[in-house]
C-alpha cells in the first residue's frame, strides 16, 4: 500500500502558524501507523502572489488534483486587497474548489460543552448543539455568468453577478446531504428563497423529487432569511441543512458563532466518488486569515486540527483516529486550555504553540 498523500497549503495570515501545529499532529499520526503521510507543502493565496504573481500556480493545481487530500490554512490580507479582482488571494481558493469540482462543502457547527458559555447565545440554547451545513460550493452566484462591472452609456456603472443552478448541481449536493442525514439525526432542511427566486423554485422542486428515495429522512424546506432567524432563535431544531453557495456562506458563519468561536470550526469540501470510491477533497478551517492577530502566536489551531480530523474520517478512512483526535481536543478544552478567541474567566490562556503542545500531550495520554 502506498503512503497516504497530503498537500498542505498554509496560505496567509494565521494560516502558517496554525498549520505548523497541525503538522506536528499529522507527524504524530504518521508515526503511530504502519502507513505514514506523504506530505508536500506549497503556496496559495497572497503567499503565491508574492512568489509567482498568481494566487495558485498550475503546478500547485496539478498536485492538488493528484493527492488524496488537500489541507488548506487561510488566504487573503490587507496587503493584497487592492489587487485586480482576477488575481486576488481568494481566487486561488475559488479555483481549487472549482477545478477540483468540490461541490459539497460540509460545515459542522458543534458546540463543545466546555465552550457553551462562550457562545453569544444562552447556554441552554447551544449546549449539545450539533448541526451540519452542506453548502453547494461550485455554482450559484460565486461562479454564475454573466458577471462583471460594465460602463453604461449614461456614465453609470453596473455590477452584475448571476445566480444560476442546473438540475444536476442541485441533485448531487442534495444527495450528499440526504446521505449525511441518514447517518445522523434523520432530518434534512433545504434552504432557498423560492418566494422570490426562480433558482430557489427549481432548488425546492428538485430536492422534493429526491425525497421518496430517502424515506428514513424527514425533509423540510425553509426560506433563507427565516433560517438565519431560526439559527439564532432555536438552533437545535436543525440536523442537516442543505443550501446554495451564497446562502451557505452566510448561514455557516452564523451557525459557527453559535458554538462560541469561528476558531473552532473545520470544514470538508468533497467531490464525486470515482469508480474506486475515491473522492477529491480539500479540508480547511471556516475562519479566515485573521490579519489582526497574524504573526503574534495567538491564533487558535483547533479549527485546522479538526479539519485534519475530517480528512482522517473522509479521505483516509481512519474513523478511529479521527475520533481520537477529536477527543484529544475535547480533553484539552476540558482541562481549561484556551486561546484568546475562546478565553473565559479562570481558564489557562495559551498561544498557538502551547495549544499545539496541549493537543499532542492529550494524544499521547490517549494513545
Ligand atoms: C468561506 C470564505 C470564502 C467564501 C472566501 C474567503 C472566498 O468566506 O470559505 O466561507 O466566500 O466562500
Ligand atoms: Mg465565508
mmCIF file of C-alpha atoms and ligand atoms in Angstrom:
data_model
loop_
_atom_site.group_PDB
_atom_site.id
_atom_site.type_symbol
_atom_site.label_atom_id
_atom_site.label_comp_id
_atom_site.label_asym_id
_atom_site.label_seq_id
_atom_site.Cartn_x
_atom_site.Cartn_y
_atom_site.Cartn_z
ATOM 1 C CA UNK A 1 0.000 0.000 0.000
ATOM 2 C CA UNK A 2 1.378 3.367 -0.903
ATOM 3 C CA UNK A 3 1.573 6.253 1.514
ATOM 4 C CA UNK A 4 -1.380 8.495 2.100
ATOM 5 C CA UNK A 5 -0.735 11.659 0.131
ATOM 6 C CA UNK A 6 -1.489 15.086 1.553
ATOM 7 C CA UNK A 7 -0.881 18.512 0.069
ATOM 8 C CA UNK A 8 -0.522 21.183 2.723
ATOM 9 C CA UNK A 9 -1.249 24.791 1.692
ATOM 10 C CA UNK A 10 -0.787 27.045 4.748
ATOM 11 C CA UNK A 11 -1.603 30.252 2.831
ATOM 12 C CA UNK A 12 -1.653 33.658 4.530
ATOM 13 C CA UNK A 13 -2.153 35.394 7.867
ATOM 14 C CA UNK A 14 -2.591 32.944 10.731
ATOM 15 C CA UNK A 15 -2.635 30.038 8.220
ATOM 16 C CA UNK A 16 1.084 29.178 8.515
ATOM 17 C CA UNK A 17 1.277 29.430 12.325
ATOM 18 C CA UNK A 18 -1.820 27.304 12.880
ATOM 19 C CA UNK A 19 -0.634 24.835 10.223
ATOM 20 C CA UNK A 20 2.735 24.432 11.942
ATOM 21 C CA UNK A 21 0.912 22.949 14.938
ATOM 22 C CA UNK A 22 -1.251 20.711 12.781
ATOM 23 C CA UNK A 23 1.879 19.427 11.020
ATOM 24 C CA UNK A 24 3.042 18.143 14.422
ATOM 25 C CA UNK A 25 -0.292 16.353 14.800
ATOM 26 C CA UNK A 26 -0.002 14.859 11.300
ATOM 27 C CA UNK A 27 3.504 13.628 12.114
ATOM 28 C CA UNK A 28 2.200 12.077 15.347
ATOM 29 C CA UNK A 29 -0.435 10.070 13.442
ATOM 30 C CA UNK A 30 2.079 9.145 10.722
ATOM 31 C CA UNK A 31 4.463 7.697 13.306
ATOM 32 C CA UNK A 32 1.702 5.750 15.064
ATOM 33 C CA UNK A 33 0.756 3.863 11.925
ATOM 34 C CA UNK A 34 2.393 1.449 9.537
ATOM 35 C CA UNK A 35 1.361 3.738 6.705
ATOM 36 C CA UNK A 36 2.573 7.299 7.079
ATOM 37 C CA UNK A 37 1.535 10.503 5.370
ATOM 38 C CA UNK A 38 3.348 11.580 2.272
ATOM 39 C CA UNK A 39 3.254 15.286 2.834
ATOM 40 C CA UNK A 40 4.047 18.051 0.397
ATOM 41 C CA UNK A 41 3.814 21.761 1.121
ATOM 42 C CA UNK A 42 3.090 24.567 -1.322
ATOM 43 C CA UNK A 43 1.898 28.160 -1.612
ATOM 44 C CA UNK A 44 -1.595 29.565 -2.101
ATOM 45 C CA UNK A 45 -3.242 32.998 -1.870
ATOM 46 C CA UNK A 46 -1.158 36.086 -1.153
ATOM 47 C CA UNK A 47 1.929 33.961 -0.494
ATOM 48 C CA UNK A 48 1.671 32.538 -4.029
ATOM 49 C CA UNK A 49 1.032 36.016 -5.479
ATOM 50 C CA UNK A 50 4.229 37.302 -3.846
ATOM 51 C CA UNK A 51 6.278 34.357 -5.095
ATOM 52 C CA UNK A 52 4.719 33.682 -8.510
ATOM 53 C CA UNK A 53 2.348 36.543 -9.336
ATOM 54 C CA UNK A 54 -0.718 34.301 -9.214
ATOM 55 C CA UNK A 55 -2.838 33.070 -6.253
ATOM 56 C CA UNK A 56 -2.354 29.444 -7.263
ATOM 57 C CA UNK A 57 0.026 28.141 -9.921
ATOM 58 C CA UNK A 58 -0.825 25.459 -12.480
ATOM 59 C CA UNK A 59 1.832 23.264 -10.880
ATOM 60 C CA UNK A 60 0.110 23.527 -7.484
ATOM 61 C CA UNK A 61 -3.232 22.824 -9.134
ATOM 62 C CA UNK A 62 -1.966 19.619 -10.704
ATOM 63 C CA UNK A 63 -0.577 18.440 -7.378
ATOM 64 C CA UNK A 64 -3.958 19.177 -5.763
ATOM 65 C CA UNK A 65 -5.680 17.042 -8.411
ATOM 66 C CA UNK A 66 -3.359 14.084 -7.710
ATOM 67 C CA UNK A 67 -3.291 13.831 -3.918
ATOM 68 C CA UNK A 68 -5.721 12.040 -1.593
ATOM 69 C CA UNK A 69 -6.435 15.289 0.251
ATOM 70 C CA UNK A 70 -5.519 18.962 0.424
ATOM 71 C CA UNK A 71 -5.288 20.730 3.785
ATOM 72 C CA UNK A 72 -5.575 24.487 3.409
ATOM 73 C CA UNK A 73 -4.975 27.213 6.004
ATOM 74 C CA UNK A 74 -6.417 30.584 5.043
ATOM 75 C CA UNK A 75 -5.986 33.136 2.270
ATOM 76 C CA UNK A 76 -6.030 36.905 1.985
ATOM 77 C CA UNK A 77 -4.969 40.013 3.865
ATOM 78 C CA UNK A 78 -4.828 43.813 3.566
ATOM 79 C CA UNK A 79 -1.576 43.637 1.585
ATOM 80 C CA UNK A 80 -3.433 42.194 -1.418
ATOM 81 C CA UNK A 81 -6.783 43.986 -1.048
ATOM 82 C CA UNK A 82 -6.166 46.430 -3.881
ATOM 83 C CA UNK A 83 -5.165 43.863 -6.479
ATOM 84 C CA UNK A 84 -7.325 43.296 -9.505
ATOM 85 C CA UNK A 85 -10.238 41.009 -8.690
ATOM 86 C CA UNK A 86 -8.978 38.270 -11.014
ATOM 87 C CA UNK A 87 -5.714 37.796 -9.101
ATOM 88 C CA UNK A 88 -6.817 38.354 -5.521
ATOM 89 C CA UNK A 89 -5.776 35.678 -2.979
ATOM 90 C CA UNK A 90 -9.394 34.447 -2.736
ATOM 91 C CA UNK A 91 -9.313 33.490 -6.434
ATOM 92 C CA UNK A 92 -6.758 30.798 -5.542
ATOM 93 C CA UNK A 93 -9.172 29.193 -3.114
ATOM 94 C CA UNK A 94 -12.072 29.501 -5.547
ATOM 95 C CA UNK A 95 -10.020 27.923 -8.348
ATOM 96 C CA UNK A 96 -9.137 24.965 -6.144
ATOM 97 C CA UNK A 97 -12.807 24.447 -5.281
ATOM 98 C CA UNK A 98 -13.963 24.843 -8.880
ATOM 99 C CA UNK A 99 -11.258 22.904 -10.761
ATOM 100 C CA UNK A 100 -11.326 20.036 -8.248
ATOM 101 C CA UNK A 101 -15.164 20.069 -8.539
ATOM 102 C CA UNK A 102 -15.634 20.081 -4.776
ATOM 103 C CA UNK A 103 -19.356 20.667 -4.873
ATOM 104 C CA UNK A 104 -20.273 19.505 -1.358
ATOM 105 C CA UNK A 105 -18.939 21.653 1.452
ATOM 106 C CA UNK A 106 -19.583 20.109 4.870
ATOM 107 C CA UNK A 107 -19.535 22.635 7.689
ATOM 108 C CA UNK A 108 -20.321 21.115 11.062
ATOM 109 C CA UNK A 109 -21.308 23.511 13.838
ATOM 110 C CA UNK A 110 -20.756 21.639 17.086
ATOM 111 C CA UNK A 111 -20.812 23.179 20.489
ATOM 112 C CA UNK A 112 -18.127 21.752 22.748
ATOM 113 C CA UNK A 113 -19.583 21.532 26.215
ATOM 114 C CA UNK A 114 -16.615 23.340 27.729
ATOM 115 C CA UNK A 115 -17.362 26.307 25.468
ATOM 116 C CA UNK A 116 -21.145 26.574 25.796
ATOM 117 C CA UNK A 117 -20.689 29.714 27.897
ATOM 118 C CA UNK A 118 -18.509 31.363 25.227
ATOM 119 C CA UNK A 119 -21.451 31.464 22.805
ATOM 120 C CA UNK A 120 -23.286 34.729 22.322
ATOM 121 C CA UNK A 121 -26.493 32.760 22.963
ATOM 122 C CA UNK A 122 -27.656 31.342 26.279
ATOM 123 C CA UNK A 123 -26.076 28.050 27.312
ATOM 124 C CA UNK A 124 -29.354 26.101 27.166
ATOM 125 C CA UNK A 125 -29.867 27.095 23.518
ATOM 126 C CA UNK A 126 -26.473 25.838 22.369
ATOM 127 C CA UNK A 127 -25.277 23.129 24.790
ATOM 128 C CA UNK A 128 -25.096 19.882 22.838
ATOM 129 C CA UNK A 129 -25.638 21.648 19.503
ATOM 130 C CA UNK A 130 -24.639 19.529 16.513
ATOM 131 C CA UNK A 131 -25.625 20.862 13.091
ATOM 132 C CA UNK A 132 -24.184 20.003 9.698
ATOM 133 C CA UNK A 133 -24.475 22.641 6.993
ATOM 134 C CA UNK A 134 -23.984 21.284 3.489
ATOM 135 C CA UNK A 135 -23.144 24.221 1.280
ATOM 136 C CA UNK A 136 -23.110 23.909 -2.512
ATOM 137 C CA UNK A 137 -19.615 25.095 -3.417
ATOM 138 C CA UNK A 138 -19.025 25.203 -7.160
ATOM 139 C CA UNK A 139 -22.062 27.012 -8.554
ATOM 140 C CA UNK A 140 -24.537 29.792 -7.901
ATOM 141 C CA UNK A 141 -23.645 33.455 -7.530
ATOM 142 C CA UNK A 142 -19.971 32.747 -6.921
ATOM 143 C CA UNK A 143 -19.402 31.452 -10.442
ATOM 144 C CA UNK A 144 -22.530 32.321 -12.481
ATOM 145 C CA UNK A 145 -22.232 34.116 -15.824
ATOM 146 C CA UNK A 146 -22.687 36.877 -16.836
ATOM 147 C CA UNK A 147 -20.642 38.659 -14.217
ATOM 148 C CA UNK A 148 -18.534 41.787 -14.084
ATOM 149 C CA UNK A 149 -18.594 45.553 -13.890
ATOM 150 C CA UNK A 150 -19.517 47.448 -17.054
ATOM 151 C CA UNK A 151 -19.707 51.112 -18.046
ATOM 152 C CA UNK A 152 -23.114 52.230 -19.200
ATOM 153 C CA UNK A 153 -23.657 54.837 -21.964
ATOM 154 C CA UNK A 154 -25.193 57.230 -19.419
ATOM 155 C CA UNK A 155 -21.974 57.320 -17.411
ATOM 156 C CA UNK A 156 -23.291 54.991 -14.711
ATOM 157 C CA UNK A 157 -21.526 51.715 -13.913
ATOM 158 C CA UNK A 158 -23.248 48.350 -13.444
ATOM 159 C CA UNK A 159 -22.117 45.404 -11.305
ATOM 160 C CA UNK A 160 -23.558 42.023 -12.267
ATOM 161 C CA UNK A 161 -23.493 38.563 -10.721
ATOM 162 C CA UNK A 162 -25.770 35.732 -11.675
ATOM 163 C CA UNK A 163 -27.454 33.152 -9.501
ATOM 164 C CA UNK A 164 -27.758 30.066 -11.696
ATOM 165 C CA UNK A 165 -28.251 26.370 -10.922
ATOM 166 C CA UNK A 166 -28.727 23.435 -13.268
ATOM 167 C CA UNK A 167 -30.612 20.399 -12.016
ATOM 168 C CA UNK A 168 -27.525 18.141 -11.779
ATOM 169 C CA UNK A 169 -25.850 20.643 -9.473
ATOM 170 C CA UNK A 170 -28.814 20.661 -7.117
ATOM 171 C CA UNK A 171 -29.311 16.904 -7.245
ATOM 172 C CA UNK A 172 -25.714 15.924 -6.453
ATOM 173 C CA UNK A 173 -25.376 18.185 -3.430
ATOM 174 C CA UNK A 174 -28.862 17.267 -2.193
ATOM 175 C CA UNK A 175 -27.971 13.558 -2.407
ATOM 176 C CA UNK A 176 -24.830 14.171 -0.347
ATOM 177 C CA UNK A 177 -27.000 15.924 2.252
ATOM 178 C CA UNK A 178 -29.682 13.192 2.319
ATOM 179 C CA UNK A 179 -26.949 10.578 2.819
ATOM 180 C CA UNK A 180 -25.442 12.526 5.701
ATOM 181 C CA UNK A 181 -28.879 12.964 7.300
ATOM 182 C CA UNK A 182 -29.341 9.186 7.119
ATOM 183 C CA UNK A 183 -26.135 8.708 9.121
ATOM 184 C CA UNK A 184 -27.008 11.454 11.609
ATOM 185 C CA UNK A 185 -30.338 12.544 13.103
ATOM 186 C CA UNK A 186 -32.504 11.741 10.049
ATOM 187 C CA UNK A 187 -33.601 15.328 9.408
ATOM 188 C CA UNK A 188 -32.814 17.496 6.375
ATOM 189 C CA UNK A 189 -33.824 21.124 5.948
ATOM 190 C CA UNK A 190 -33.407 22.532 2.428
ATOM 191 C CA UNK A 191 -32.928 26.288 2.339
ATOM 192 C CA UNK A 192 -33.514 28.785 -0.530
ATOM 193 C CA UNK A 193 -35.683 31.757 -1.353
ATOM 194 C CA UNK A 194 -38.316 30.156 -3.561
ATOM 195 C CA UNK A 195 -40.614 33.055 -2.706
ATOM 196 C CA UNK A 196 -38.541 35.476 -4.808
ATOM 197 C CA UNK A 197 -36.023 33.485 -6.891
ATOM 198 C CA UNK A 198 -36.660 31.061 -9.750
ATOM 199 C CA UNK A 199 -33.397 29.294 -8.905
ATOM 200 C CA UNK A 200 -34.945 28.727 -5.469
ATOM 201 C CA UNK A 201 -38.130 27.292 -7.000
ATOM 202 C CA UNK A 202 -36.064 24.836 -9.038
ATOM 203 C CA UNK A 203 -33.950 24.002 -5.985
ATOM 204 C CA UNK A 204 -37.054 23.176 -3.934
ATOM 205 C CA UNK A 205 -38.635 21.091 -6.711
ATOM 206 C CA UNK A 206 -35.507 19.023 -7.336
ATOM 207 C CA UNK A 207 -34.862 18.358 -3.644
ATOM 208 C CA UNK A 208 -38.513 17.384 -3.149
ATOM 209 C CA UNK A 209 -38.306 14.903 -6.055
ATOM 210 C CA UNK A 210 -35.457 13.034 -4.335
ATOM 211 C CA UNK A 211 -37.250 12.645 -1.007
ATOM 212 C CA UNK A 212 -39.036 9.326 -1.824
ATOM 213 C CA UNK A 213 -35.616 7.698 -2.299
ATOM 214 C CA UNK A 214 -34.766 8.537 1.316
ATOM 215 C CA UNK A 215 -37.884 7.524 3.280
ATOM 216 C CA UNK A 216 -35.881 7.463 6.514
ATOM 217 C CA UNK A 217 -35.100 11.184 6.203
ATOM 218 C CA UNK A 218 -37.623 13.803 7.247
ATOM 219 C CA UNK A 219 -37.354 16.623 4.684
ATOM 220 C CA UNK A 220 -38.424 20.205 5.346
ATOM 221 C CA UNK A 221 -37.962 23.479 3.454
ATOM 222 C CA UNK A 222 -37.204 26.939 4.755
ATOM 223 C CA UNK A 223 -36.574 30.373 3.297
ATOM 224 C CA UNK A 224 -33.028 31.558 3.882
ATOM 225 C CA UNK A 225 -33.975 34.665 5.857
ATOM 226 C CA UNK A 226 -36.140 32.602 8.183
ATOM 227 C CA UNK A 227 -33.315 30.075 8.520
ATOM 228 C CA UNK A 228 -30.937 32.832 9.670
ATOM 229 C CA UNK A 229 -33.520 33.837 12.249
ATOM 230 C CA UNK A 230 -34.204 30.255 13.390
ATOM 231 C CA UNK A 231 -30.452 29.610 13.758
ATOM 232 C CA UNK A 232 -30.201 32.281 16.427
ATOM 233 C CA UNK A 233 -33.645 31.596 17.939
ATOM 234 C CA UNK A 234 -33.656 27.805 18.336
ATOM 235 C CA UNK A 235 -30.628 26.255 16.604
ATOM 236 C CA UNK A 236 -31.153 22.755 17.991
ATOM 237 C CA UNK A 237 -34.190 22.262 15.725
ATOM 238 C CA UNK A 238 -31.726 21.557 12.871
ATOM 239 C CA UNK A 239 -29.819 18.408 11.979
ATOM 240 C CA UNK A 240 -28.574 18.751 8.368
ATOM 241 C CA UNK A 241 -29.139 21.921 6.325
ATOM 242 C CA UNK A 242 -28.537 21.936 2.561
ATOM 243 C CA UNK A 243 -28.295 25.224 0.739
ATOM 244 C CA UNK A 244 -26.667 27.090 -2.134
ATOM 245 C CA UNK A 245 -23.233 28.650 -2.261
ATOM 246 C CA UNK A 246 -24.037 32.207 -1.142
ATOM 247 C CA UNK A 247 -26.689 31.392 1.474
ATOM 248 C CA UNK A 248 -24.358 28.656 2.737
ATOM 249 C CA UNK A 249 -21.537 31.159 3.133
ATOM 250 C CA UNK A 250 -23.722 33.408 5.290
ATOM 251 C CA UNK A 251 -25.548 30.759 7.275
ATOM 252 C CA UNK A 252 -22.375 28.828 8.103
ATOM 253 C CA UNK A 253 -20.737 31.908 9.646
ATOM 254 C CA UNK A 254 -23.905 32.464 11.638
ATOM 255 C CA UNK A 255 -24.011 28.814 12.801
ATOM 256 C CA UNK A 256 -20.297 28.937 13.585
ATOM 257 C CA UNK A 257 -20.702 31.773 16.033
ATOM 258 C CA UNK A 258 -23.319 29.788 17.971
ATOM 259 C CA UNK A 259 -20.557 27.440 19.002
ATOM 260 C CA UNK A 260 -18.503 30.091 20.768
ATOM 261 C CA UNK A 261 -15.840 30.807 18.181
ATOM 262 C CA UNK A 262 -15.105 30.714 14.497
ATOM 263 C CA UNK A 263 -11.673 29.492 15.582
ATOM 264 C CA UNK A 264 -13.138 26.084 16.397
ATOM 265 C CA UNK A 265 -14.805 25.000 13.205
ATOM 266 C CA UNK A 266 -13.467 22.747 10.464
ATOM 267 C CA UNK A 267 -14.848 22.022 7.016
ATOM 268 C CA UNK A 268 -14.564 19.400 4.324
ATOM 269 C CA UNK A 269 -15.129 20.037 0.628
ATOM 270 C CA UNK A 270 -15.773 16.877 -1.319
ATOM 271 C CA UNK A 271 -16.140 15.953 -4.988
ATOM 272 C CA UNK A 272 -17.932 12.987 -6.545
ATOM 273 C CA UNK A 273 -16.663 9.470 -5.836
ATOM 274 C CA UNK A 274 -14.826 7.783 -8.745
ATOM 275 C CA UNK A 275 -15.081 4.046 -9.641
ATOM 276 C CA UNK A 276 -12.727 3.174 -6.789
ATOM 277 C CA UNK A 277 -14.752 5.205 -4.278
ATOM 278 C CA UNK A 278 -12.051 7.873 -4.045
ATOM 279 C CA UNK A 279 -13.173 11.496 -3.813
ATOM 280 C CA UNK A 280 -11.136 14.605 -4.405
ATOM 281 C CA UNK A 281 -11.154 16.519 -1.169
ATOM 282 C CA UNK A 282 -9.966 19.687 0.493
ATOM 283 C CA UNK A 283 -10.127 20.432 4.212
ATOM 284 C CA UNK A 284 -9.977 23.923 5.664
ATOM 285 C CA UNK A 285 -10.970 25.828 8.766
ATOM 286 C CA UNK A 286 -14.046 28.038 8.416
ATOM 287 C CA UNK A 287 -12.161 31.015 9.844
ATOM 288 C CA UNK A 288 -10.156 33.362 7.645
ATOM 289 C CA UNK A 289 -6.594 34.634 7.731
ATOM 290 C CA UNK A 290 -7.241 36.997 10.712
ATOM 291 C CA UNK A 291 -4.608 39.595 9.730
ATOM 292 C CA UNK A 292 -5.165 41.482 13.016
ATOM 293 C CA UNK A 293 -3.554 38.715 15.081
ATOM 294 C CA UNK A 294 -1.305 37.084 12.499
ATOM 295 C CA UNK A 295 2.375 36.577 13.306
ATOM 296 C CA UNK A 296 1.781 37.021 17.039
ATOM 297 C CA UNK A 297 1.449 33.390 18.040
ATOM 298 C CA UNK A 298 -2.107 33.955 19.281
ATOM 299 C CA UNK A 299 -4.122 32.042 16.685
ATOM 300 C CA UNK A 300 -6.309 29.118 17.655
ATOM 301 C CA UNK A 301 -5.097 25.998 15.779
ATOM 302 C CA UNK A 302 -8.165 23.923 16.741
ATOM 303 C CA UNK A 303 -10.272 24.543 13.607
ATOM 304 C CA UNK A 304 -7.405 23.394 11.425
ATOM 305 C CA UNK A 305 -6.681 20.434 13.714
ATOM 306 C CA UNK A 306 -10.324 19.384 13.446
ATOM 307 C CA UNK A 307 -10.131 19.855 9.664
ATOM 308 C CA UNK A 308 -7.364 17.250 9.650
ATOM 309 C CA UNK A 309 -9.654 15.026 11.767
ATOM 310 C CA UNK A 310 -12.257 15.325 8.998
ATOM 311 C CA UNK A 311 -9.560 14.294 6.490
ATOM 312 C CA UNK A 312 -8.813 11.213 8.608
ATOM 313 C CA UNK A 313 -12.519 10.371 8.511
ATOM 314 C CA UNK A 314 -13.497 11.186 4.920
ATOM 315 C CA UNK A 315 -10.296 10.787 2.861
ATOM 316 C CA UNK A 316 -8.152 8.249 4.686
ATOM 317 C CA UNK A 317 -10.897 6.048 6.090
ATOM 318 C CA UNK A 318 -9.421 6.195 9.591
ATOM 319 C CA UNK A 319 -12.520 6.934 11.700
ATOM 320 C CA UNK A 320 -10.923 5.731 14.932
ATOM 321 C CA UNK A 321 -8.031 8.117 14.500
ATOM 322 C CA UNK A 322 -10.490 10.915 13.736
ATOM 323 C CA UNK A 323 -12.327 10.095 16.991
ATOM 324 C CA UNK A 324 -9.024 10.030 18.847
ATOM 325 C CA UNK A 325 -8.053 13.483 17.602
ATOM 326 C CA UNK A 326 -11.487 14.935 18.345
ATOM 327 C CA UNK A 327 -11.396 13.590 21.899
ATOM 328 C CA UNK A 328 -7.895 14.978 22.381
ATOM 329 C CA UNK A 329 -9.286 18.427 21.507
ATOM 330 C CA UNK A 330 -12.231 17.918 23.889
ATOM 331 C CA UNK A 331 -9.814 16.968 26.678
ATOM 332 C CA UNK A 332 -7.634 19.996 26.090
ATOM 333 C CA UNK A 333 -10.712 22.235 26.410
ATOM 334 C CA UNK A 334 -11.985 20.351 29.449
ATOM 335 C CA UNK A 335 -8.560 20.875 31.044
ATOM 336 C CA UNK A 336 -9.023 24.612 30.709
ATOM 337 C CA UNK A 337 -6.667 25.495 27.842
ATOM 338 C CA UNK A 338 -7.917 28.481 25.837
ATOM 339 C CA UNK A 339 -6.507 30.676 23.105
ATOM 340 C CA UNK A 340 -7.545 34.346 23.248
ATOM 341 C CA UNK A 341 -10.596 33.928 20.991
ATOM 342 C CA UNK A 342 -12.244 31.463 23.393
ATOM 343 C CA UNK A 343 -10.808 32.775 26.657
ATOM 344 C CA UNK A 344 -13.116 32.560 29.670
ATOM 345 C CA UNK A 345 -12.646 33.531 33.327
ATOM 346 C CA UNK A 346 -10.369 31.226 35.362
ATOM 347 C CA UNK A 347 -9.064 29.366 32.310
ATOM 348 C CA UNK A 348 -5.454 28.982 31.152
ATOM 349 C CA UNK A 349 -4.760 31.387 28.291
ATOM 350 C CA UNK A 350 -2.232 29.934 25.873
ATOM 351 C CA UNK A 351 -0.755 30.820 22.496
ATOM 352 C CA UNK A 352 -0.794 28.821 19.265
ATOM 353 C CA UNK A 353 2.241 26.681 20.036
ATOM 354 C CA UNK A 354 1.212 25.901 23.621
ATOM 355 C CA UNK A 355 -2.186 24.833 22.318
ATOM 356 C CA UNK A 356 -0.310 22.528 19.914
ATOM 357 C CA UNK A 357 1.702 21.161 22.865
ATOM 358 C CA UNK A 358 -1.520 20.532 24.803
ATOM 359 C CA UNK A 359 -3.122 18.676 21.882
ATOM 360 C CA UNK A 360 -0.041 16.460 21.461
ATOM 361 C CA UNK A 361 0.065 15.789 25.187
ATOM 362 C CA UNK A 362 -3.611 14.780 25.109
ATOM 363 C CA UNK A 363 -2.927 12.487 22.129
ATOM 364 C CA UNK A 364 -0.043 10.830 23.976
ATOM 365 C CA UNK A 365 -2.219 10.342 27.051
ATOM 366 C CA UNK A 366 -4.990 8.783 24.988
ATOM 367 C CA UNK A 367 -2.664 6.528 22.948
HETATM 368 C C1 LIG B 1 -15.584 30.886 3.147
HETATM 369 C C2 LIG B 1 -14.977 32.224 2.817
HETATM 370 C C3 LIG B 1 -14.748 32.290 1.320
HETATM 371 C C4 LIG B 1 -16.104 32.245 0.647
HETATM 372 C C5 LIG B 1 -13.911 33.489 0.832
HETATM 373 C C6 LIG B 1 -12.588 33.590 1.533
HETATM 374 C C7 LIG B 1 -13.717 33.445 -0.667
HETATM 375 O O1 LIG B 1 -15.789 33.243 3.304
HETATM 376 O O2 LIG B 1 -14.949 29.861 2.848
HETATM 377 O O3 LIG B 1 -16.683 30.861 3.710
HETATM 378 O O4 LIG B 1 -16.773 33.281 0.496
HETATM 379 O O5 LIG B 1 -16.508 31.155 0.250
HETATM 380 MG MG1 LIG B 2 -17.450 32.580 4.448
#
